[in-house]
Short mmCIF file of C-alpha atoms in Angstrom, two decimals:
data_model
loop_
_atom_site.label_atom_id
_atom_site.label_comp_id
_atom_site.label_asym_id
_atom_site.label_seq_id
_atom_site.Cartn_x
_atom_site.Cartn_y
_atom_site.Cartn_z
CA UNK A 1 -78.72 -26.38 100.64
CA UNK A 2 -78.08 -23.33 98.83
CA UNK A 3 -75.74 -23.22 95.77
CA UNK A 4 -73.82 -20.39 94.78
CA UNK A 5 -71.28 -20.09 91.81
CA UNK A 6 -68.67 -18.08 92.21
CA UNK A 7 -65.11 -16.99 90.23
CA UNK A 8 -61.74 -16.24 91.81
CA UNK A 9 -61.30 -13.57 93.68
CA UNK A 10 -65.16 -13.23 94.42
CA UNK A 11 -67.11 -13.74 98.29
CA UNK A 12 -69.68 -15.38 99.92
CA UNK A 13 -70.74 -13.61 103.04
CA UNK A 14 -71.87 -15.84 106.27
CA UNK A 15 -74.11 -13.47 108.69
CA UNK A 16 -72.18 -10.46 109.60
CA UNK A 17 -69.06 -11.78 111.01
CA UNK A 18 -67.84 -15.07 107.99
CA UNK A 19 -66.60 -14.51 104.32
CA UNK A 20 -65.22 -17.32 102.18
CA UNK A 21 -63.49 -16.11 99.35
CA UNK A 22 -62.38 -18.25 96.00
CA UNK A 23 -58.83 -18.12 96.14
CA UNK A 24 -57.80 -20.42 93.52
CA UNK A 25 -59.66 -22.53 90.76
CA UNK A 26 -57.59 -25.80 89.03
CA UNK A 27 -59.30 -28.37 87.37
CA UNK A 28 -61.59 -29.89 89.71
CA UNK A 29 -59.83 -28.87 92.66
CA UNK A 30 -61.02 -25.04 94.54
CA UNK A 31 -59.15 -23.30 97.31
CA UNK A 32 -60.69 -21.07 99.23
CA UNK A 33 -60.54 -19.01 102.59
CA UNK A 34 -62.14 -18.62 105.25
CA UNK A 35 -62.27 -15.28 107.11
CA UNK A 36 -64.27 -16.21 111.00
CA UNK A 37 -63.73 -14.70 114.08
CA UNK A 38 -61.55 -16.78 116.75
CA UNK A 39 -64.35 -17.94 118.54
CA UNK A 40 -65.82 -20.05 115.58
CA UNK A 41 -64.28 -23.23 114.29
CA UNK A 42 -64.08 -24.28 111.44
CA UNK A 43 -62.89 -27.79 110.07
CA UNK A 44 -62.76 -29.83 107.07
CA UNK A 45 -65.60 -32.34 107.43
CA UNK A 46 -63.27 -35.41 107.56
CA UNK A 47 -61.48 -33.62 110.47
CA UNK A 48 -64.81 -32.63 112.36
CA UNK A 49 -66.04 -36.11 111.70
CA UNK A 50 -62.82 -37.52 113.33
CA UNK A 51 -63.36 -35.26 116.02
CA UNK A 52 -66.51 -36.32 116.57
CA UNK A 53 -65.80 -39.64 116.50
CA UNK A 54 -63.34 -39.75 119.70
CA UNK A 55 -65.14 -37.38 121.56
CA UNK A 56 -67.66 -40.32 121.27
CA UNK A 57 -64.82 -42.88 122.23
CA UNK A 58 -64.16 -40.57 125.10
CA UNK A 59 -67.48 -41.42 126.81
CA UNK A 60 -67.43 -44.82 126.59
CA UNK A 61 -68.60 -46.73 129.43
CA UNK A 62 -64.63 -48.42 129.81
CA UNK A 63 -63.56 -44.82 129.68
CA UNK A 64 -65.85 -43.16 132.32
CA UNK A 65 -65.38 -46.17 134.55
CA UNK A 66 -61.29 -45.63 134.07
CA UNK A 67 -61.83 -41.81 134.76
CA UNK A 68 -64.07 -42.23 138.00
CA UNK A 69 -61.76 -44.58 139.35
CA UNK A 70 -58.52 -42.37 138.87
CA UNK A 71 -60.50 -39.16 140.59
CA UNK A 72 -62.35 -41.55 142.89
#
């Protein structure tokens, strides 16, 4: 893992085409942005670990067995 410090206003560059820049520092709590192209997604980890966690639910056995019998 690589740590960087940074102060508002100031960017971390990701590749060629990804900068996250410190918006906003208050008390323990940091905004920042994040500047991607459309084709890259980007989440908050609880999000992408919710995500995640249905597409698993999604390929249940029950599930697959419900979808093959709907499209036969």
């Amino acid at each position: 893992m690589l740590i960087l410090s940074r102060k508002m206003n100031q960017k971390i560059k990701i590749g060629e085409e990804i900068t996250v820049t410190i918006i906003e520092i208050r008390g323990d709590q940091v905004k920042i942005g994040v500047e991607a192209p459309k084709n890259v997604k980007v989440f908050r980890q609880e999000i992408f670990n919710a995500i995640q966690i249905e597409n698993q639910a999604a390929v249940s056995p029950e599930n697959i067995g419900a979808l093959s019998h709907l499209f036969g």
